mmCIF file of C-alpha atoms in Angstrom:
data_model
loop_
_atom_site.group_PDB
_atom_site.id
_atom_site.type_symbol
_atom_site.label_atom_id
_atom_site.label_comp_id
_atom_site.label_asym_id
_atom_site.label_seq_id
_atom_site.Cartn_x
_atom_site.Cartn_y
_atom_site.Cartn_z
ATOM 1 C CA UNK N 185 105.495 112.375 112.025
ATOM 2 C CA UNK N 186 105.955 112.319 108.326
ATOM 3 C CA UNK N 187 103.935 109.240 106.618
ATOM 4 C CA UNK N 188 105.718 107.455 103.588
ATOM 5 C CA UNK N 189 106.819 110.363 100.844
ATOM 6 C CA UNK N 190 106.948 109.253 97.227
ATOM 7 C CA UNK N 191 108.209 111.695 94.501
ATOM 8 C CA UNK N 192 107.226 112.399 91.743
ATOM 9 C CA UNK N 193 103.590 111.731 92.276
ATOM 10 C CA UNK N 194 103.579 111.805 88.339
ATOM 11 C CA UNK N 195 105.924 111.023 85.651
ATOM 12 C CA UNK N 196 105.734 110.957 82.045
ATOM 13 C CA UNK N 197 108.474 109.406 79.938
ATOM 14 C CA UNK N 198 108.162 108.334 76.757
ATOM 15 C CA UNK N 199 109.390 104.802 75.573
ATOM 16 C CA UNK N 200 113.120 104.350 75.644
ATOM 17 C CA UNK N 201 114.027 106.540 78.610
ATOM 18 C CA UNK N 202 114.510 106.188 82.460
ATOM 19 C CA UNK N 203 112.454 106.649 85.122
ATOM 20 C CA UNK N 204 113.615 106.993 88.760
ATOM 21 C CA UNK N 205 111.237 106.788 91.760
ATOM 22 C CA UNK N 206 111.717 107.593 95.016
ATOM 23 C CA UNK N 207 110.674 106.676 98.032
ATOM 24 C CA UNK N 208 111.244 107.764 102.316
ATOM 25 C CA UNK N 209 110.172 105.223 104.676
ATOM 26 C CA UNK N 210 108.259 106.887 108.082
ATOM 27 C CA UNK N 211 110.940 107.689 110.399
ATOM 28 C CA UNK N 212 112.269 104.769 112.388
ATOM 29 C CA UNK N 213 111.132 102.421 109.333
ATOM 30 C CA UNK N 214 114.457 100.218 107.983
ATOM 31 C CA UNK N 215 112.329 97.787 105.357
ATOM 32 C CA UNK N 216 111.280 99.276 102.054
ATOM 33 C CA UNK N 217 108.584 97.181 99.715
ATOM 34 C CA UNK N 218 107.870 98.169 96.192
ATOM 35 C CA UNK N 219 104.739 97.287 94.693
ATOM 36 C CA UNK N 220 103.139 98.067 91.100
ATOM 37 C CA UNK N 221 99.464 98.375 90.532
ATOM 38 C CA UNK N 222 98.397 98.098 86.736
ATOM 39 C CA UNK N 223 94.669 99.094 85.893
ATOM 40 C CA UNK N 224 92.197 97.120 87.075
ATOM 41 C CA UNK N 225 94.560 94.965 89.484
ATOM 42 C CA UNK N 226 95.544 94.172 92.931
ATOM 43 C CA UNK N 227 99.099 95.420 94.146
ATOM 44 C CA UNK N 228 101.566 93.452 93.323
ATOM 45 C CA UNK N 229 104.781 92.646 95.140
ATOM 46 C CA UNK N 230 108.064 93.757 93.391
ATOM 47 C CA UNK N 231 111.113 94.008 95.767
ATOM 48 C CA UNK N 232 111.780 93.889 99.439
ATOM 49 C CA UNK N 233 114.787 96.112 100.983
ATOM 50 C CA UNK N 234 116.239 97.367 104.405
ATOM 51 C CA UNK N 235 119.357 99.555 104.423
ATOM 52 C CA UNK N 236 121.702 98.584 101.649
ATOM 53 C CA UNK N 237 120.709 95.049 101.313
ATOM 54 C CA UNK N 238 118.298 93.372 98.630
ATOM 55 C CA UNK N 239 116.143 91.001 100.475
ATOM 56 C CA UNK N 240 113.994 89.543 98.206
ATOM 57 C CA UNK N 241 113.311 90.447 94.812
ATOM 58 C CA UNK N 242 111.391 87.748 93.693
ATOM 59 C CA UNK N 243 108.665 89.985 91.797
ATOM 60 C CA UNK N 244 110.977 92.105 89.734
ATOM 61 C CA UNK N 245 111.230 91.613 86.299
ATOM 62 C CA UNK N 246 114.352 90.454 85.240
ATOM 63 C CA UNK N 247 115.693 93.145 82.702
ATOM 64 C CA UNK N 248 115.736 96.961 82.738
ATOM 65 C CA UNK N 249 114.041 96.873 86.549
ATOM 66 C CA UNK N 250 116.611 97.533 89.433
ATOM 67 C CA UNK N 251 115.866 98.957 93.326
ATOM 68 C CA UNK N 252 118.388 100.144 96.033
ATOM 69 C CA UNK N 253 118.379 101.565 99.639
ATOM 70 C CA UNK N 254 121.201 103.447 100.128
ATOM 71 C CA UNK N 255 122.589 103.836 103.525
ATOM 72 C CA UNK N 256 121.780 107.123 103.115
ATOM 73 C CA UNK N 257 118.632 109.001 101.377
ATOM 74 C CA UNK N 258 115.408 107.361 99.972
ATOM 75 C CA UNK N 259 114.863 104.261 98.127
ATOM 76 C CA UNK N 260 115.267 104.443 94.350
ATOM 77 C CA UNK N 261 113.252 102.223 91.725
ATOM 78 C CA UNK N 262 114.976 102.568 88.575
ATOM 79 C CA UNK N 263 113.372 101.356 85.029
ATOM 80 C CA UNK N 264 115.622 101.405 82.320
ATOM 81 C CA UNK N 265 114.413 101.587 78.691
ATOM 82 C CA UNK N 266 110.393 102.105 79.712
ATOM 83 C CA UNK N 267 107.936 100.843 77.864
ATOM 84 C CA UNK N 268 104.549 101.317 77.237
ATOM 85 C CA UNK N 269 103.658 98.218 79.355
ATOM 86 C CA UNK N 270 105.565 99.615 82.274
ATOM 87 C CA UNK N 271 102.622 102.665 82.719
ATOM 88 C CA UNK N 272 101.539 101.512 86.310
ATOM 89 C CA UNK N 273 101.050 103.351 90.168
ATOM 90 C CA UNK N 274 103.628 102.210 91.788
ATOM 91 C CA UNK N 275 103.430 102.377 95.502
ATOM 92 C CA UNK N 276 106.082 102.241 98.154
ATOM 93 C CA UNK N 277 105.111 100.994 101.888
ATOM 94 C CA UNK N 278 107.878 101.062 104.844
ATOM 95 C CA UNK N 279 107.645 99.615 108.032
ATOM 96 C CA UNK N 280 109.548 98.991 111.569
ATOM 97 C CA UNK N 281 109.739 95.145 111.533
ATOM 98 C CA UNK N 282 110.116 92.683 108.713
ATOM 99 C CA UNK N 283 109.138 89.392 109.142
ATOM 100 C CA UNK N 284 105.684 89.471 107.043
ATOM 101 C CA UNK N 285 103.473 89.733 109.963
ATOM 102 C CA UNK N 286 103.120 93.235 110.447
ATOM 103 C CA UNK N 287 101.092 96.470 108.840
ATOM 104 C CA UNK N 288 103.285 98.660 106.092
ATOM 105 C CA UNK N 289 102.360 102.182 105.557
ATOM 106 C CA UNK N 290 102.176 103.329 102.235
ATOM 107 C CA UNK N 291 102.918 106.110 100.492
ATOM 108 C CA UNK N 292 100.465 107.976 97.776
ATOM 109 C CA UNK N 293 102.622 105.935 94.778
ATOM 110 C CA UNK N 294 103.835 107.444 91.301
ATOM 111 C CA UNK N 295 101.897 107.209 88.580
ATOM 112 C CA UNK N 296 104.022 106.777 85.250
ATOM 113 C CA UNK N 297 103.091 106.989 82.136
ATOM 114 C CA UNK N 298 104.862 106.199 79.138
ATOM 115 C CA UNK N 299 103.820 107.599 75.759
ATOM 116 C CA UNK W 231 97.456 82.405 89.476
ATOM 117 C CA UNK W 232 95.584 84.353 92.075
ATOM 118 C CA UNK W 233 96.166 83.661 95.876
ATOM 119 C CA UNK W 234 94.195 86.149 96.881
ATOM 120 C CA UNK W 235 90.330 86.273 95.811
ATOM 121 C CA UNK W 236 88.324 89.035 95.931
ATOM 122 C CA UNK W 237 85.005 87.863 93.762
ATOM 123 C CA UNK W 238 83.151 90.894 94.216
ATOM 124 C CA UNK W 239 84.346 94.118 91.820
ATOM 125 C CA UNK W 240 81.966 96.203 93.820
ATOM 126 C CA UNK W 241 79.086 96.105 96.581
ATOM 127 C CA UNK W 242 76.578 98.887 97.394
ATOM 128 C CA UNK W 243 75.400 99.429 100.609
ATOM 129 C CA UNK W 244 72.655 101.634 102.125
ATOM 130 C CA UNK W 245 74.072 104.088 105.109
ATOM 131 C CA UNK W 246 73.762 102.664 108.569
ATOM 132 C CA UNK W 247 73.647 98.745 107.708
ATOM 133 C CA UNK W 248 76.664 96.226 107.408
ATOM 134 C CA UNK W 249 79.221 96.072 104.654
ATOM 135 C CA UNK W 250 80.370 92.777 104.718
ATOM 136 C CA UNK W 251 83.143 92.075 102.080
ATOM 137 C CA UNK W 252 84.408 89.020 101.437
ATOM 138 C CA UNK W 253 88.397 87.687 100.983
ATOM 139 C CA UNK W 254 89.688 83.719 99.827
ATOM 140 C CA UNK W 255 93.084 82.278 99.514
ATOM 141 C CA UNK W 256 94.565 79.282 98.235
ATOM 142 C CA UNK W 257 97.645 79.418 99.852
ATOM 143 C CA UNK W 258 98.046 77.703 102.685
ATOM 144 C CA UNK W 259 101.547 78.919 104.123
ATOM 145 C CA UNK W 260 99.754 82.613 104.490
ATOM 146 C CA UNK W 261 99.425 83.292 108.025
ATOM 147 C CA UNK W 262 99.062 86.928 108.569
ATOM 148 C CA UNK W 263 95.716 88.491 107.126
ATOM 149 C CA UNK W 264 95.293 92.387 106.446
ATOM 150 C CA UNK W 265 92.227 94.640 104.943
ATOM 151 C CA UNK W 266 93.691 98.027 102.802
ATOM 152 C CA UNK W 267 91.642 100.764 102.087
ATOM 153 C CA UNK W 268 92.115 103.090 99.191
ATOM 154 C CA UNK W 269 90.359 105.927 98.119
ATOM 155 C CA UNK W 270 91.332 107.311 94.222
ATOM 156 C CA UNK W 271 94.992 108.911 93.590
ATOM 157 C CA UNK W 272 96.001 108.103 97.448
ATOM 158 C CA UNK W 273 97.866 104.647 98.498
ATOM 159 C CA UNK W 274 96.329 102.324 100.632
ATOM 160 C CA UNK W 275 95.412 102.958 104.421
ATOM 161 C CA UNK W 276 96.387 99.951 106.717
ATOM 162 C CA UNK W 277 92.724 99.118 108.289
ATOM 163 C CA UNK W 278 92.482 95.732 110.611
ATOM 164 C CA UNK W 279 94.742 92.746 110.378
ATOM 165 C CA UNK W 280 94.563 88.704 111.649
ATOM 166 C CA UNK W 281 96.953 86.169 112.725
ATOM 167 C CA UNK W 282 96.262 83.069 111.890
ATOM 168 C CA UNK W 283 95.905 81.781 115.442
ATOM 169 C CA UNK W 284 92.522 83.909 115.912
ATOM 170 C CA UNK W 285 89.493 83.669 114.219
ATOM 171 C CA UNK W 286 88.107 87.370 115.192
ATOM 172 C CA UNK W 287 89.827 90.320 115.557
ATOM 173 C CA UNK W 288 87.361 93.568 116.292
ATOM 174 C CA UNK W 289 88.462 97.562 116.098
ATOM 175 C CA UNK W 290 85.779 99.732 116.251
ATOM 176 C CA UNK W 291 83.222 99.680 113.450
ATOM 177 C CA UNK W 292 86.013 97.046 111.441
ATOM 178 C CA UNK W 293 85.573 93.411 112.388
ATOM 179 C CA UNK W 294 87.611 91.060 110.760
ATOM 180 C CA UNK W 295 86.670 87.237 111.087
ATOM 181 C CA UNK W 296 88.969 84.188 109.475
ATOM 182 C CA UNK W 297 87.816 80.700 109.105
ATOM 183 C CA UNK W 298 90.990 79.055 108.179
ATOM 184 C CA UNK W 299 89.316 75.468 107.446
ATOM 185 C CA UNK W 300 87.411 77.493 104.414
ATOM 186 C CA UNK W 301 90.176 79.906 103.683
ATOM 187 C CA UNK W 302 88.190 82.941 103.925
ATOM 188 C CA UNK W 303 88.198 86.040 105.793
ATOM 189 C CA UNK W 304 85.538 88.901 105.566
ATOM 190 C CA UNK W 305 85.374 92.242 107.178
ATOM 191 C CA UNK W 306 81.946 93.494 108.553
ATOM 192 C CA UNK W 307 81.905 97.264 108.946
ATOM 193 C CA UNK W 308 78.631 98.420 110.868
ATOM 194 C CA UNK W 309 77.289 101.073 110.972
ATOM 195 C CA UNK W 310 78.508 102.051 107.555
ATOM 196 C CA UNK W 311 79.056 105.639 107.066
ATOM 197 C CA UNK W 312 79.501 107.362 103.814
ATOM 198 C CA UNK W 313 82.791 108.064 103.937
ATOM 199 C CA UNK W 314 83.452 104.050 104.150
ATOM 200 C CA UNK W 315 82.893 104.332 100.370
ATOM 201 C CA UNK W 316 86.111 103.386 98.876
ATOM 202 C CA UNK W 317 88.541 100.508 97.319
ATOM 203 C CA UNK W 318 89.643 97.588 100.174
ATOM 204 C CA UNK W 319 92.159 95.682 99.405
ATOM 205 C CA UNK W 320 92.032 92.367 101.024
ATOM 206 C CA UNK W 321 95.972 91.032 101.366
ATOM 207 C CA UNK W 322 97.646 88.412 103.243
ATOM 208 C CA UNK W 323 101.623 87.127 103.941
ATOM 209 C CA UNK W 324 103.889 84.302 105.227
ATOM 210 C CA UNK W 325 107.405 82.873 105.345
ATOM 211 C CA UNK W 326 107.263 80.378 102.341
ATOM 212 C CA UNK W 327 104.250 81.854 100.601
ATOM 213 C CA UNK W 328 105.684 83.291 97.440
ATOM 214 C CA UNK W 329 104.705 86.494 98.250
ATOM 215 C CA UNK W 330 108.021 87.678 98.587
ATOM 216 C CA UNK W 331 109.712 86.643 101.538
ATOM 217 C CA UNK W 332 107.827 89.245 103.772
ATOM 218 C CA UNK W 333 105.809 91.164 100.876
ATOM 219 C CA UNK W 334 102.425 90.951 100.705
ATOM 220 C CA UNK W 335 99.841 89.142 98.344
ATOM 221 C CA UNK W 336 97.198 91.294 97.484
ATOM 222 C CA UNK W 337 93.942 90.607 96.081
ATOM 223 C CA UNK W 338 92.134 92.938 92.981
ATOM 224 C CA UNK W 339 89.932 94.535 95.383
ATOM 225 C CA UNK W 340 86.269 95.448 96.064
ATOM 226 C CA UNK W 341 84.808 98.965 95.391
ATOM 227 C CA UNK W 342 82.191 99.604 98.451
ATOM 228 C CA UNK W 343 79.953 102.186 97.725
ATOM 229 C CA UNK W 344 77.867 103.647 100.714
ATOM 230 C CA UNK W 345 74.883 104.709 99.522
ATOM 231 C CA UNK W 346 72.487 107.362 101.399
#
C-alpha cells in the first residue's frame, strides 16, 4: 500500500515563475492538507481539501497561492510568480476521516528553491 | 503567536534511559494531541496521539501523558534506542482552534539526540 507520493521531491525556479506540486493521498484517503515548513520552523497549516471542494484555506496566502483536488489525479499546489521568500519543504499529508481528530500520513514534501 | 510550544531546540540522551520531551499550548479549543517524528529530507512519521478525555495514552516504548489543567503534554520514550534520534514534532487540533478547520497546529520541534 503506497504511502503519500509527492513529486518533485525538488524544484528550483527562479523568481517570477510557477511552481506546481503534486501530491497522491494513500489509497482510500479523500482529505488532502498542505503544509509549508520554512527553516528553522514548525509545519504550518496552508489548505485543507477532499475531492473537488476547498474546505478551509485559512493559512494560504492571499495572492499568487492557489490548491485543487481534482476529481480525478493528485492534488496540485500552484505558486504563481515565486519568490525568494516562498523557498520552503512543503509537505502534503492525506487521511481517511476529516474531522481534526485523527493521524495524517505524510508524504516526503518538495523542497523549492527559488534563486 | 505560537499555540504550540516546544521550549527545547534539542535534548541529548544517553542509550537505554528516558527521553522525555516536553509540548504546551495556549489554546484551549485543541482537543486532539499528536507527537511527529522526522528524520532529515523525509516528512513526518505519525507516532502516538491523545484525546482530550484521557490523560495517558501508552504504545510500546511511546507514552504520551496530557495534563489539560497545565496545558502540557510530554512523551516519555524508554528505553531509548539510537535510532530514536531524530526531529518530533509535537502538534495538536480542534473544531474552532484556528488551526484550520481540521489542520493541524504544529509546534517548532525538538531535535533528540540518542547518544551511546
Amino acid at each position: 500500500n503506497a504511502g503519500v507520493m509527492q513529486n518533485p521531491r525538488h524544484l528550483v525556479r527562479r523568481r517570477g515563475q510557477e511552481a506546481r506540486l503534486r501530491c497522491s493521498p494513500m489509497k482510500g484517503h479523500s482529505h488532502v492538507y498542505w503544509y509549508r515548513q520554512l527553516p528553522e520552523e514548525g509545519l504550518k497549516f496552508m489548505v485543507y481539501l477532499q475531492k473537488e471542494n476547498i474546505i478551509d484555506e485559512s493559512g494560504m496566502p492571499k495572492e499568487r497561492f492557489s490548491a485543487e483536488f481534482p476529481k480525478e489525479g493528485p492534488s496540485i499546489l500552484r505558486i504563481q510568480q515565486v519568490v525568494r521568500g516562498d523557498s520552503a519543504a512543503y509537505f502534503c499529508a492525506s487521511s481517511p476521516l476529516g474531522g481534526g481528530n485523527t493521524e495524517a500520513f505524510f508524504g516526503q514534501g518538495t523542497r523549492l528553491t527559488v534563486v | 503567536d505560537q499555540q504550540v510550544k516546544q521550549n527545547s531546540p534539542s535534548l541529548s540522551v544517553q542509550e537505554g534511559r528516558i527521553s522525555i520531551l516536553n509540548c504546551d499550548y495556549t489554546n484551549s479549543m485543541f482537543d486532539y494531541f499528536l507527537w511527529y517524528k522526522k528524520y532529515p529530507a523525509e516528512g513526518p512519521t505519525f507516532l502516538i496521539s491523545i484525546s482530550s478525555i484521557k490523560d495517558k495514552n501508552e504504545d510500546g516504548r511511546f507514552t504520551v501523558f496530557l495534563n489539560k489543567s497545565a496545558k502540557h503534554l510530554s512523551l516519555h520514550i524508554v528505553p531509548s534506542q539510537p535510532g530514536d534520534s531524530a526531529v518530533y514534532f509535537c502538534a495538536a487540533s480542534g473544531r474552532g482552534s484556528g488551526g484550520g478547520a481540521d489542520g493541524l497546529t504544529f509546534g517548532k520541534g525538538t531535535h533528540l539526540i540518542i547518544q551511546p
